[in-house]
mmCIF file of C-alpha atoms and ligand atoms in Angstrom:
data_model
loop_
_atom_site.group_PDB
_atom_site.id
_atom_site.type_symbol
_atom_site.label_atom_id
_atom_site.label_comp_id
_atom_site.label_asym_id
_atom_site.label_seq_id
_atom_site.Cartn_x
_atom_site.Cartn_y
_atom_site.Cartn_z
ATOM 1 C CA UNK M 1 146.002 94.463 94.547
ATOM 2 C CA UNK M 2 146.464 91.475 92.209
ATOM 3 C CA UNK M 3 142.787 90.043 92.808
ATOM 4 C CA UNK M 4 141.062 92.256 90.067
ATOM 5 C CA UNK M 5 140.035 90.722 86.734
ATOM 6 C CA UNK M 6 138.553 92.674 84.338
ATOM 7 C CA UNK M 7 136.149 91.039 82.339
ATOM 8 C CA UNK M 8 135.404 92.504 78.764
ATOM 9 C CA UNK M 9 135.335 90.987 75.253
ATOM 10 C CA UNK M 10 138.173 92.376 73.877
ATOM 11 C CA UNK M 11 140.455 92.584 76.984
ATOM 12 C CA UNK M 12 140.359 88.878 77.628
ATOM 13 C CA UNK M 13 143.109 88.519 76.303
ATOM 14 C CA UNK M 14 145.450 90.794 78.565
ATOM 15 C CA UNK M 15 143.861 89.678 82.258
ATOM 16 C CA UNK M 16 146.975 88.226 82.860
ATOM 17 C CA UNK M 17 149.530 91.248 81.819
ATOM 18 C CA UNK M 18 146.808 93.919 83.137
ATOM 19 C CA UNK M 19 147.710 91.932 86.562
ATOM 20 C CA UNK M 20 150.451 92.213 86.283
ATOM 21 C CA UNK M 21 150.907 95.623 85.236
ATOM 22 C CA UNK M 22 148.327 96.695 87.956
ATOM 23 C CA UNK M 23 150.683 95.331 90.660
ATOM 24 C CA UNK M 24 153.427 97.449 89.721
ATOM 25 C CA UNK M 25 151.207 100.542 88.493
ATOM 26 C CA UNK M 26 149.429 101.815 91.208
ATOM 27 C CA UNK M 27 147.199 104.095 88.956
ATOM 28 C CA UNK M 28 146.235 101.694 86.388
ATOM 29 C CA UNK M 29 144.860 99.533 89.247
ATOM 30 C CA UNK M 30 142.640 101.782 90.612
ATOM 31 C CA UNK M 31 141.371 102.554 87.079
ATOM 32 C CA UNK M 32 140.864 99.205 87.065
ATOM 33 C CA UNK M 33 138.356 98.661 89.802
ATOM 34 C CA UNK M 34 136.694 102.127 89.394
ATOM 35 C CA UNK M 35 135.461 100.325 86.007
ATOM 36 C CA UNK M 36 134.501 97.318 87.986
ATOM 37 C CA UNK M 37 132.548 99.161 90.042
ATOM 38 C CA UNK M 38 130.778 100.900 87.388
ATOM 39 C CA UNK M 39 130.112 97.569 86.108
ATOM 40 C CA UNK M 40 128.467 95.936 89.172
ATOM 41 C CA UNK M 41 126.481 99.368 89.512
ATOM 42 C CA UNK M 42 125.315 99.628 86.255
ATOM 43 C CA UNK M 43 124.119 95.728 86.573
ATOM 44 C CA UNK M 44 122.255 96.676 89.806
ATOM 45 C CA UNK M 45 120.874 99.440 88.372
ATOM 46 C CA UNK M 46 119.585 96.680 85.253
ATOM 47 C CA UNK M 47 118.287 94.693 87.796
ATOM 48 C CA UNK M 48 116.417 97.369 90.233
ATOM 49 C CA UNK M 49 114.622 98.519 87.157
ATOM 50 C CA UNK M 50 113.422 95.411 86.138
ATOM 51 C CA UNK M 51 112.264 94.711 89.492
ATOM 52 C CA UNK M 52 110.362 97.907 89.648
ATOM 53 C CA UNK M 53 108.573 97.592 85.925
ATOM 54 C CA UNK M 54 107.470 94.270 86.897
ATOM 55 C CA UNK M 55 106.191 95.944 90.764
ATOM 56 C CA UNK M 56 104.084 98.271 88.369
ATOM 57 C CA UNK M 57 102.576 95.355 85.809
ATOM 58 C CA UNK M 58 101.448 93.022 88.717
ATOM 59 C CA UNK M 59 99.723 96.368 90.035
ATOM 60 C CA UNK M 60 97.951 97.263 87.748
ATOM 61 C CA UNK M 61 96.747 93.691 86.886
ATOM 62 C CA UNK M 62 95.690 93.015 90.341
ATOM 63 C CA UNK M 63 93.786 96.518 90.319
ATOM 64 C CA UNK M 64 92.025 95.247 86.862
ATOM 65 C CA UNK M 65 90.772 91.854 88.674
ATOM 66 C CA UNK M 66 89.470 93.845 91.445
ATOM 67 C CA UNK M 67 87.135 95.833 89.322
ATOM 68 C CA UNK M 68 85.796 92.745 87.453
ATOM 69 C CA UNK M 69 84.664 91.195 90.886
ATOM 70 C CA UNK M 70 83.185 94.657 92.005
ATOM 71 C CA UNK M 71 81.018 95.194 88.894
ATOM 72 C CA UNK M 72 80.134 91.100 89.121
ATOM 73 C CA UNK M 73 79.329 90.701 92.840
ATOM 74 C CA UNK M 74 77.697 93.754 94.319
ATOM 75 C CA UNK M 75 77.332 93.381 97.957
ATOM 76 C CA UNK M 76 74.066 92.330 99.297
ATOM 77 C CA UNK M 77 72.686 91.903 95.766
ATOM 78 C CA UNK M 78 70.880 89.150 93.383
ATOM 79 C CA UNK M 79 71.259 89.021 90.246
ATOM 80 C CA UNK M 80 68.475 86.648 88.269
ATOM 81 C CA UNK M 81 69.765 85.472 84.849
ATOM 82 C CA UNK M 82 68.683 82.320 83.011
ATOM 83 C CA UNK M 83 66.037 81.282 84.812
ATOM 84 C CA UNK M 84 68.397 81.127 87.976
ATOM 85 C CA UNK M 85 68.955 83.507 91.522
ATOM 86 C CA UNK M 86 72.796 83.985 92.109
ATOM 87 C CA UNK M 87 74.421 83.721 94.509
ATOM 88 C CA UNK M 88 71.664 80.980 95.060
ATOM 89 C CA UNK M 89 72.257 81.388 98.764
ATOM 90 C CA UNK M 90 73.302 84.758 100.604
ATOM 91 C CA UNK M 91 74.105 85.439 103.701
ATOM 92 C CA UNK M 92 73.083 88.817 105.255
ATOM 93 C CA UNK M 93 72.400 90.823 108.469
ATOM 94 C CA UNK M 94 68.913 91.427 109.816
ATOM 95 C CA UNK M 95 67.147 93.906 108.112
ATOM 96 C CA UNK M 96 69.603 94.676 104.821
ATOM 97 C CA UNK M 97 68.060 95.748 102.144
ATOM 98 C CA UNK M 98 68.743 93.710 99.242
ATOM 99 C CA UNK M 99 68.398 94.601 95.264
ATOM 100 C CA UNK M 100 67.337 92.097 92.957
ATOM 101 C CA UNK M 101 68.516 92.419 89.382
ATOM 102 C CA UNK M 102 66.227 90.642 86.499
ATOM 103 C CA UNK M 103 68.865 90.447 84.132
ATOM 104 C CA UNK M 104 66.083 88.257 82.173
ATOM 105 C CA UNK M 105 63.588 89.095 79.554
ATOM 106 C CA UNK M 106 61.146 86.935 81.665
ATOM 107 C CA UNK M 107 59.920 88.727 84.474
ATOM 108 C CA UNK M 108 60.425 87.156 87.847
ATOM 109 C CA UNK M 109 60.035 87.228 91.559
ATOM 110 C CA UNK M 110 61.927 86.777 94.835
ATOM 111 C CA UNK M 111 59.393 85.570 97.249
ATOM 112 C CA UNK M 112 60.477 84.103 100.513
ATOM 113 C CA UNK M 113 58.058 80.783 100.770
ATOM 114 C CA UNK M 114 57.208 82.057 104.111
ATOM 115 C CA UNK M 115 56.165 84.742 102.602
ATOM 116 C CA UNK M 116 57.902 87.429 104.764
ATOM 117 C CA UNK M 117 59.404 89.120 101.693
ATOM 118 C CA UNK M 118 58.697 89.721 98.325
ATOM 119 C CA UNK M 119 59.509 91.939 94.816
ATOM 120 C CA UNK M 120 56.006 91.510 93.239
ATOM 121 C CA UNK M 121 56.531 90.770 89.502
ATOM 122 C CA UNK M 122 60.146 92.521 88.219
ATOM 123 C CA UNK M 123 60.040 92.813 84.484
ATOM 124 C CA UNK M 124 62.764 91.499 82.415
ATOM 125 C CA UNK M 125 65.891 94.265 82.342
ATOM 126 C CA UNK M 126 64.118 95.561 85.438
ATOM 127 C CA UNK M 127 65.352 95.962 89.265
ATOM 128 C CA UNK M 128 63.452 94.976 92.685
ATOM 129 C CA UNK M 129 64.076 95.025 96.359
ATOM 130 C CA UNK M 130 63.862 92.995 99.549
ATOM 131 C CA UNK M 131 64.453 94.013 102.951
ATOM 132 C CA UNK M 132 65.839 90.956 104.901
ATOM 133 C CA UNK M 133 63.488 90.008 107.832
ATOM 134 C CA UNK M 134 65.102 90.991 111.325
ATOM 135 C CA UNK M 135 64.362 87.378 113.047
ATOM 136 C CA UNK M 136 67.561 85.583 112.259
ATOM 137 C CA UNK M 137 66.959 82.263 110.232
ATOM 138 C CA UNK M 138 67.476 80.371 107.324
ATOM 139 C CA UNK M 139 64.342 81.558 104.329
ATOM 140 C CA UNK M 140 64.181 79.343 101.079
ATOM 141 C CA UNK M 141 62.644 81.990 98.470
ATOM 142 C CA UNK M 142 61.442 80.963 94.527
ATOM 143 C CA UNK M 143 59.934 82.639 91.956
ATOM 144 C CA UNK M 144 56.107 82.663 92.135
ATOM 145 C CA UNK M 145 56.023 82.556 88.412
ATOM 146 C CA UNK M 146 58.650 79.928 87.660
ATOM 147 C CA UNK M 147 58.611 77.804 90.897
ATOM 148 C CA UNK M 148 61.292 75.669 90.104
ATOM 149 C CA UNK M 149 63.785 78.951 91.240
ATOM 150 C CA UNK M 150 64.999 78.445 94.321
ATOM 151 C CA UNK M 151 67.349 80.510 96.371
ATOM 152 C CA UNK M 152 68.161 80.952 100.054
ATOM 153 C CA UNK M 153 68.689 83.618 102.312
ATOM 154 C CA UNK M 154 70.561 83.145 105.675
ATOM 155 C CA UNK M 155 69.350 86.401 107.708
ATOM 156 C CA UNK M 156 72.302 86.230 110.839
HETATM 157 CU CU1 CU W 201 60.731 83.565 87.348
#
């Protein structure tokens, strides 16, 4: 019974006589550690919350990421801007079809050099398509109008 301290501003100065009056009051002492009690609860409480509001903002952050890399990296697609295919090297399954966004005003083309697929000419702002050939292999494709554009698709 004479372990409890209670700690607030403007009791500081009586820890010692509240002791000492809780060892011989029976009542005051449990009054004593009730408010201790509420104390430590209340600071859990404090603490939980925090935990929780910061649970919620790292959420909704991550969720915000995840829709910038959907709307950035479509699956099986390739997006032409500035003169340049990305991803400049893809990786797909036999046969996927594959959309080719001109994000250009130049018009362009994704022609395998092989020539086992091809868009024909896509006008600037304009979309195409491919269908990945279904013999698995590595096909280095360009742009028939701008040869220097070269890409690669990895059919496996
Ligand atoms: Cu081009």
């Amino acid at each position: 019974m004479s372990g409890v301290r209670v700690h607030s501003p403007d009791r500081s100065d009586q820890v010692g006589s509240l002791e000492t009056a809780f060892a011989g009051n029976p009542a005051r002492a449990a009054a004593g550690r009730w408010r201790v009690l509420a104390i430590l609860l209340a600071t859990l409480i404090a603490a939980l919350g925090v935990a929780v509001s910061h649970g919620s903002a790292a959420a909704s952050t991550s969720t915000g990421d995840d829709t910038a890399v959907i709307s950035t990296n479509a699956p099986n697609t390739v997006v032409i801007k500035n003169f340049g295919f990305g991803p400049a090297t893809m990786t797909v399954a036999p046969g996927t079809k594959i959309t080719v966004l001109n994000q250009d005003r130049a018009p362009h083309t994704v022609t395998a050099v092989n020539k086992t697929f091809d868009t024909g000419t896509i006008a600037g702002g304009q979309r195409g398509e491919i269908t990945a050939p279904t013999t698995p292999g590595t096909y280095p494709y360009i742009c028939t109008l701008h040869p220097s554009m070269t890409g690669t698709l990895i059919v496996k």
